[in-house]
Amino acid sequence: MSLRLAFAASLTFLFACNGGSGDDEEDVPTGPHALGSITITEAHASSGGQSTSSVAVGFIPDAATAPARCTRDVAGCQIQLTPDCNDTCGDHEYCTFTASCTAMCKRACDASCGTGEECYFPTPNQPACRQRLNFDAGSIQISGTTAPITLFPPYSFNSVDTGSLFLDGAALSVTATGATVAGYTPFSETFTATKLLRSNPRLDQLGIPEVFGTGAVPIRWVAGDDKVVVTATVVGNDNKVGTLTCKADDSKGSFDLPREAINAALDGDTLRTMSLALTRTEKRTIYDVATMGSIAGVQIQPTGWVELSTMSTESATLQGCSGDEQVCGNSCVDVSYNEQNCGSCGRACAGGDVCEQGTCSGESSCTTCMNSSSGSGGTCGACSANASCSALRTCIENCTTTTCQNTCSTTHGQAAVTLYNEWAGCICSNACDVECASVCN
């Protein structure tokens, strides 16, 4: 099995329609609100080495305008859905989901806008350009991190390879000076960093039978007391791609990724590659930050929520068997040419027979195939249905010399010989060409 590792990290305020201070869903208020997120993420490869970090900040004026995330539940995991409009979208349209997760064609906002401008629809289906007005919270300073962080709108923070921006359980604070045109008023809040996540045993040490077999994939980590999500991106032999996310109990330190969910994400394809990511999150949500200002054509909710999050992610990508190989027992087997696993795991060829192109070939396999194909209703059954041809076949099979075979042909007549030759051609060229290759050649 080959292994490719992937990693990334970031600090981000997350957008969500539901949440609560301390993530207690029972305390979540209801009603329209603006939505802000500040997220710090640390990420590292399962094999170890230096981690990377990043910070993401964003604010939207109305949470109701956030894109729909459409999934379906399989064995307790959420499989990401892809909209399918059955090729009905026209020029300047794209396929997307409605808020109720119904696929629909939507007009693309594709006007050619200049620097500092954005595309919008002053009237339906008529894109135009206007000056871009940021909906923000002014400059943002984050303290308590391993390096000072100050961001200005429009917020951008490139990933850095200098390790984690936060320590386990660190006390962090964020101060926003407030928007100057439209956005959030000033706020200052504190929150607690999560603990860095470590798998145990490491994700990259998962074996082929565990990942590409038939059972659940066992995932283990050093237990904590925050929120853990398992994300798996799966790729099939026919390049089908699926993504599933599963909530796990951090305090247990273990989760068995259901094979049922993996198979559902592949939609009939066979698993070739799996990328696994474990993410631990600690989040605090503030529900009562005021907003200010206005933007033409945009609804700004007067009350704003802000989610302050830290995340620690560990990831690894695992490559399964290649080509015609399948997982048989504890190893990859080329079922095209393996006598003990010919065509599929556990399908052994009879003694002396060989495996060719996933089919057993040799005396035993030829006899079995010939009898099956030559019987009543078989692919090559015309000879068996004719008494003279059937007798000729029996006569020839008991011969050991060419002279004997010629005598059989003379005795049973040309019509029987013609049917016999058609039967032999059917066996060797069609029904049992691989099984009887050594006999026919």
XYZ file of C-alpha atoms in Angstrom:
441
model
C 0.000 0.000 0.000
C 1.314 3.416 -0.889
C 0.662 6.382 1.339
C 0.342 10.076 0.607
C -0.066 12.500 3.455
C -1.921 15.782 3.339
C -2.167 18.480 5.959
C -3.285 22.065 6.561
C -4.266 24.259 9.482
C -6.273 27.419 10.097
C -7.936 29.680 12.720
C -11.452 30.573 11.605
C -14.748 32.036 12.830
C -17.314 29.623 11.439
C -20.704 30.490 9.999
C -23.617 28.411 11.167
C -27.330 28.791 11.531
C -27.352 26.995 14.861
C -24.973 27.177 17.779
C -24.751 28.373 21.328
C -22.412 29.778 23.867
C -20.219 26.812 24.683
C -21.989 24.965 21.845
C -24.957 24.101 24.061
C -27.717 23.674 21.486
C -30.465 24.048 24.103
C -29.397 27.667 24.655
C -29.462 28.656 20.989
C -31.792 31.593 20.325
C -33.983 31.758 17.259
C -34.703 34.460 14.735
C -32.952 36.343 11.914
C -29.325 37.287 12.483
C -26.128 38.289 10.763
C -23.384 35.693 10.931
C -19.676 36.049 11.648
C -16.916 33.506 12.058
C -13.311 33.604 13.209
C -11.481 30.277 13.056
C -7.906 29.322 13.886
C -6.872 25.954 12.492
C -3.808 23.853 13.140
C -3.218 20.861 10.878
C -0.581 18.183 10.651
C 0.170 15.007 8.790
C -0.460 11.733 10.564
C 3.171 10.750 9.932
C 4.345 13.708 12.032
C 6.560 16.675 11.263
C 5.774 20.378 11.324
C 2.172 21.531 11.519
C 0.742 24.462 9.587
C -1.719 27.099 10.708
C -4.136 29.544 9.141
C -6.784 32.050 10.159
C -10.119 32.595 8.435
C -12.485 35.469 9.135
C -15.811 36.227 7.508
C -19.065 38.101 8.076
C -22.344 37.908 6.183
C -25.281 40.302 6.705
C -28.032 37.663 6.807
C -27.579 34.030 7.865
C -30.562 33.058 5.722
C -28.487 33.742 2.605
C -25.816 31.172 3.544
C -25.582 28.397 0.910
C -27.537 25.252 1.650
C -25.478 22.238 2.711
C -27.360 19.231 1.412
C -26.601 15.776 2.763
C -28.207 12.410 3.351
C -27.785 10.256 6.433
C -26.342 6.757 6.083
C -25.444 4.743 9.186
C -25.191 7.937 11.235
C -22.838 9.715 8.804
C -23.661 12.590 6.449
C -22.899 12.110 2.751
C -22.445 15.320 0.781
C -24.923 15.539 -2.114
C -24.145 17.003 -5.527
C -26.937 18.813 -7.406
C -27.986 17.113 -10.645
C -30.118 19.103 -13.069
C -30.017 16.389 -15.771
C -28.244 18.681 -18.261
C -31.236 21.049 -18.381
C -29.309 24.237 -17.519
C -28.899 26.687 -20.383
C -26.203 29.174 -21.278
C -25.155 31.415 -18.360
C -26.746 29.003 -15.871
C -25.366 26.538 -13.352
C -26.884 23.739 -11.276
C -27.267 24.312 -7.538
C -29.517 23.427 -4.607
C -32.481 25.360 -3.289
C -32.814 25.924 0.467
C -34.867 22.703 0.550
C -32.065 20.817 -1.262
C -33.871 20.499 -4.587
C -31.629 20.759 -7.649
C -32.322 23.815 -9.797
C -30.733 25.835 -12.584
C -29.684 29.328 -11.517
C -28.559 32.319 -13.534
C -24.839 32.898 -13.127
C -23.760 36.395 -12.205
C -21.111 36.684 -14.903
C -20.804 40.371 -15.710
C -17.197 41.465 -16.296
C -16.497 43.680 -13.300
C -13.455 45.794 -12.584
C -11.221 46.067 -9.549
C -13.203 46.894 -6.429
C -16.471 45.908 -8.097
C -18.775 42.929 -7.699
C -21.456 41.314 -9.848
C -25.088 41.545 -8.746
C -28.618 41.426 -10.170
C -30.359 44.842 -10.128
C -33.227 43.069 -11.887
C -33.799 39.309 -12.291
C -31.491 37.652 -14.857
C -29.752 40.931 -15.665
C -26.269 40.936 -14.097
C -24.472 44.224 -13.572
C -21.521 45.616 -11.612
C -21.432 47.779 -8.496
C -18.808 49.000 -6.049
C -17.911 46.287 -3.563
C -18.792 47.236 0.012
C -17.320 45.024 2.702
C -19.531 43.798 5.503
C -16.950 43.390 8.254
C -15.979 44.139 11.839
C -13.043 46.435 11.218
C -9.540 45.434 12.178
C -9.255 42.275 14.282
C -6.531 41.517 16.823
C -6.137 38.051 18.326
C -3.972 37.569 21.412
C -2.929 34.529 23.406
C -1.656 32.888 20.221
C 1.958 31.820 19.729
C 2.387 34.699 17.273
C 0.519 38.038 17.202
C -2.332 38.229 14.706
C -3.812 41.424 13.290
C -6.114 41.322 10.279
C -7.779 44.046 8.204
C -10.745 43.722 5.830
C -11.024 42.135 3.385
C -9.508 39.517 5.659
C -6.773 37.288 4.319
C -4.264 35.136 6.153
C -2.027 32.715 4.280
C -1.114 29.394 5.840
C 2.170 29.418 7.722
C 4.558 26.534 8.325
C 5.719 27.691 11.740
C 3.678 25.272 13.824
C 0.429 25.727 15.726
C -0.838 29.229 16.458
C -2.328 28.020 19.741
C -1.272 25.803 22.640
C -3.449 23.155 24.292
C -6.255 24.868 26.196
C -4.752 28.346 25.765
C -6.821 31.388 26.786
C -7.364 33.452 23.628
C -8.998 36.818 23.094
C -10.254 38.642 20.049
C -10.901 42.369 19.687
C -12.696 43.885 16.710
C -12.615 47.658 16.251
C -15.942 47.692 14.383
C -16.925 48.389 10.796
C -16.630 51.875 9.315
C -19.337 51.510 6.648
C -21.448 48.384 7.226
C -20.992 45.416 9.516
C -20.466 44.584 13.150
C -20.003 47.145 15.907
C -16.889 46.779 18.132
C -16.669 43.707 20.319
C -14.105 42.024 22.539
C -14.428 38.393 23.611
C -12.369 35.572 25.121
C -12.409 31.890 24.240
C -10.452 28.724 24.990
C -8.328 26.830 22.480
C -8.871 23.140 21.867
C -6.208 20.508 22.483
C -4.088 19.337 19.564
C -5.434 16.088 18.166
C -3.257 12.979 17.824
C -4.402 9.659 16.388
C -3.308 6.500 18.193
C -2.432 4.328 16.354
C -1.599 6.775 13.583
C -3.981 7.091 10.646
C -1.202 6.347 8.168
C -0.618 2.976 9.874
C -4.069 1.642 9.071
C -3.695 -1.546 7.016
C -5.204 -2.525 3.683
C -7.694 -5.011 5.197
C -8.897 -2.368 7.666
C -9.386 0.408 5.110
C -10.252 -1.524 1.948
C -11.852 -4.634 3.408
C -15.521 -5.230 4.187
C -15.780 -4.117 7.810
C -15.850 -0.738 9.527
C -12.615 1.293 9.500
C -11.263 1.514 13.088
C -10.112 5.065 13.937
C -8.485 5.829 17.278
C -7.072 8.967 18.930
C -5.957 10.319 22.299
C -9.280 11.171 23.951
C -10.301 14.725 24.814
C -13.432 16.644 25.795
C -14.320 18.756 22.740
C -16.071 17.972 19.442
C -14.525 15.518 16.969
C -15.589 14.997 13.364
C -14.307 12.247 11.094
C -14.192 13.218 7.402
C -13.524 10.693 4.662
C -13.110 11.498 0.979
C -13.348 8.314 -1.060
C -12.400 7.715 -4.699
C -13.470 4.622 -6.638
C -11.838 2.677 -9.447
C -14.195 4.403 -11.904
C -13.282 7.810 -10.400
C -16.498 8.210 -8.456
C -15.792 10.686 -5.630
C -17.763 10.992 -2.411
C -17.378 12.793 0.913
C -18.842 11.750 4.233
C -18.624 13.299 7.685
C -19.382 11.565 10.964
C -19.629 13.006 14.457
C -17.589 11.111 17.038
C -17.446 11.102 20.843
C -14.131 12.756 21.735
C -14.137 11.266 25.240
C -14.170 7.710 23.861
C -11.155 8.246 21.628
C -12.498 5.801 19.068
C -14.854 5.631 16.115
C -15.605 2.864 13.633
C -16.290 4.409 10.234
C -19.249 2.392 8.856
C -18.570 0.464 5.650
C -22.213 1.033 4.724
C -21.617 4.796 4.587
C -18.395 4.361 2.563
C -20.194 2.179 0.005
C -23.104 4.628 -0.199
C -20.714 7.523 -0.907
C -19.136 5.492 -3.742
C -22.566 4.694 -5.218
C -21.593 1.264 -6.550
C -17.944 2.008 -7.354
C -15.087 0.057 -5.715
C -12.913 1.920 -3.218
C -9.444 2.835 -4.553
C -8.306 5.746 -2.363
C -9.428 7.070 1.007
C -8.379 10.391 2.548
C -9.098 10.536 6.265
C -9.152 13.619 8.486
C -9.816 13.860 12.210
C -10.807 17.349 13.386
C -11.233 18.431 17.002
C -13.095 21.728 17.505
C -13.699 23.998 20.479
C -16.242 26.726 19.686
C -17.795 29.621 21.541
C -20.748 31.525 20.082
C -21.777 35.081 20.962
C -25.373 35.944 20.059
C -25.796 39.635 20.826
C -23.336 41.686 18.767
C -25.036 44.659 17.095
C -24.620 45.546 13.418
C -24.474 48.968 11.744
C -24.730 50.665 8.361
C -26.446 49.608 5.171
C -25.645 48.191 1.745
C -27.898 48.869 -1.231
C -29.976 45.836 -2.111
C -28.717 43.803 0.863
C -30.688 42.891 3.980
C -28.593 43.496 7.121
C -29.963 41.884 10.252
C -29.617 44.133 13.330
C -28.418 41.298 15.585
C -25.198 39.451 14.842
C -23.857 36.092 15.953
C -20.126 35.457 16.075
C -18.556 32.009 16.307
C -15.029 31.808 17.707
C -13.395 28.468 16.948
C -10.111 26.639 17.164
C -9.542 23.428 15.232
C -6.861 20.765 15.203
C -6.792 18.405 12.227
C -4.761 15.296 11.501
C -4.974 13.666 8.082
C -3.626 10.929 5.849
C -4.427 9.575 2.395
C -4.304 5.822 1.864
C -3.995 4.078 -1.490
C -5.616 0.682 -1.993
C -4.873 -2.183 -4.337
C -4.096 -1.309 -7.958
C -5.307 -2.613 -11.299
C -7.013 -5.999 -11.044
C -5.834 -6.483 -7.470
C -8.323 -7.104 -4.708
C -7.964 -7.276 -0.936
C -7.858 -10.997 -0.136
C -7.111 -11.749 3.488
C -4.349 -9.390 4.548
C -2.834 -8.496 1.192
C -3.475 -7.261 -2.332
C -3.892 -10.090 -4.852
C -3.988 -9.871 -8.648
C -7.115 -11.969 -9.144
C -6.443 -12.145 -12.889
C -3.579 -14.622 -12.450
C -3.777 -16.062 -8.927
C -4.716 -19.768 -8.783
C -6.022 -19.491 -5.201
C -8.056 -16.332 -5.897
C -8.992 -16.491 -9.568
C -11.420 -13.757 -10.571
C -12.384 -13.150 -6.937
C -11.079 -13.830 -3.456
C -11.325 -17.491 -2.396
C -12.141 -18.864 -5.865
C -9.416 -21.497 -6.253
C -8.643 -23.375 -9.464
C -8.535 -27.196 -9.434
C -5.139 -28.838 -9.086
C -3.087 -28.450 -12.242
C -5.252 -25.676 -13.682
C -3.919 -22.131 -14.022
C -5.600 -18.722 -13.714
C -5.831 -16.723 -16.942
C -7.626 -13.370 -17.140
C -9.531 -14.159 -13.960
C -10.730 -17.551 -15.254
C -9.405 -21.005 -14.383
C -7.903 -22.758 -17.395
C -6.902 -26.437 -17.760
C -8.259 -29.946 -17.980
C -10.620 -29.776 -15.006
C -11.954 -26.320 -15.822
C -12.357 -27.237 -19.487
C -14.370 -30.355 -18.669
C -16.651 -28.444 -16.313
C -17.237 -25.623 -18.808
C -17.709 -28.019 -21.733
C -20.340 -30.070 -19.899
C -22.173 -26.949 -18.802
C -22.169 -25.382 -22.285
C -22.961 -28.590 -24.177
C -26.052 -29.666 -22.286
C -29.665 -29.013 -23.175
C -30.189 -25.264 -23.471
C -26.432 -24.598 -23.272
C -24.603 -22.161 -25.523
C -23.181 -25.050 -27.549
C -25.974 -27.608 -27.091
C -26.842 -28.377 -30.743
C -24.560 -31.431 -30.909
C -25.947 -32.982 -27.708
C -29.481 -32.548 -29.034
C -28.615 -34.645 -32.116
C -28.208 -38.411 -31.549
C -25.667 -38.955 -34.352
C -23.501 -35.977 -33.292
C -23.691 -37.004 -29.638
C -22.568 -40.523 -30.566
C -19.751 -39.124 -32.730
C -18.536 -36.979 -29.829
C -18.489 -40.026 -27.504
C -16.643 -42.040 -30.135
C -13.973 -39.376 -30.684
C -13.448 -38.798 -26.939
C -12.537 -42.503 -26.572
C -9.947 -42.325 -29.383
C -6.208 -42.017 -28.858
C -5.173 -41.909 -32.558
C -6.085 -39.949 -35.665
C -7.032 -43.197 -37.446
C -9.615 -43.876 -34.741
C -11.046 -40.389 -35.085
C -11.349 -40.779 -38.883
C -13.172 -44.081 -38.420
C -15.654 -42.391 -36.067
C -16.320 -39.671 -38.647
C -16.934 -42.230 -41.424
C -19.221 -44.296 -39.239
C -21.546 -41.464 -38.118
C -21.740 -39.497 -41.379
C -21.027 -36.032 -42.694
C -24.068 -34.353 -41.060
C -22.857 -35.434 -37.627
C -19.312 -34.306 -38.467
C -20.624 -30.845 -39.463
C -22.547 -30.482 -36.189
C -19.523 -31.740 -34.219
C -17.232 -29.144 -35.838
C -19.741 -26.392 -35.062
C -19.846 -27.579 -31.441
C -16.030 -27.631 -31.202
C -15.837 -24.141 -32.703
C -18.431 -22.879 -30.227
C -16.498 -24.340 -27.286
C -13.066 -23.100 -28.385
C -14.005 -19.695 -29.764
C -16.901 -18.681 -27.560
C -18.164 -20.535 -24.508
C -14.921 -21.974 -23.087
C -12.141 -20.209 -24.980
C -10.114 -19.504 -21.813
C -10.997 -22.654 -19.878
C -10.111 -24.914 -22.815
C -7.211 -22.875 -24.253
C -4.695 -25.707 -23.767
C -7.020 -28.232 -25.422
C -8.161 -26.063 -28.281
C -4.644 -24.950 -29.189
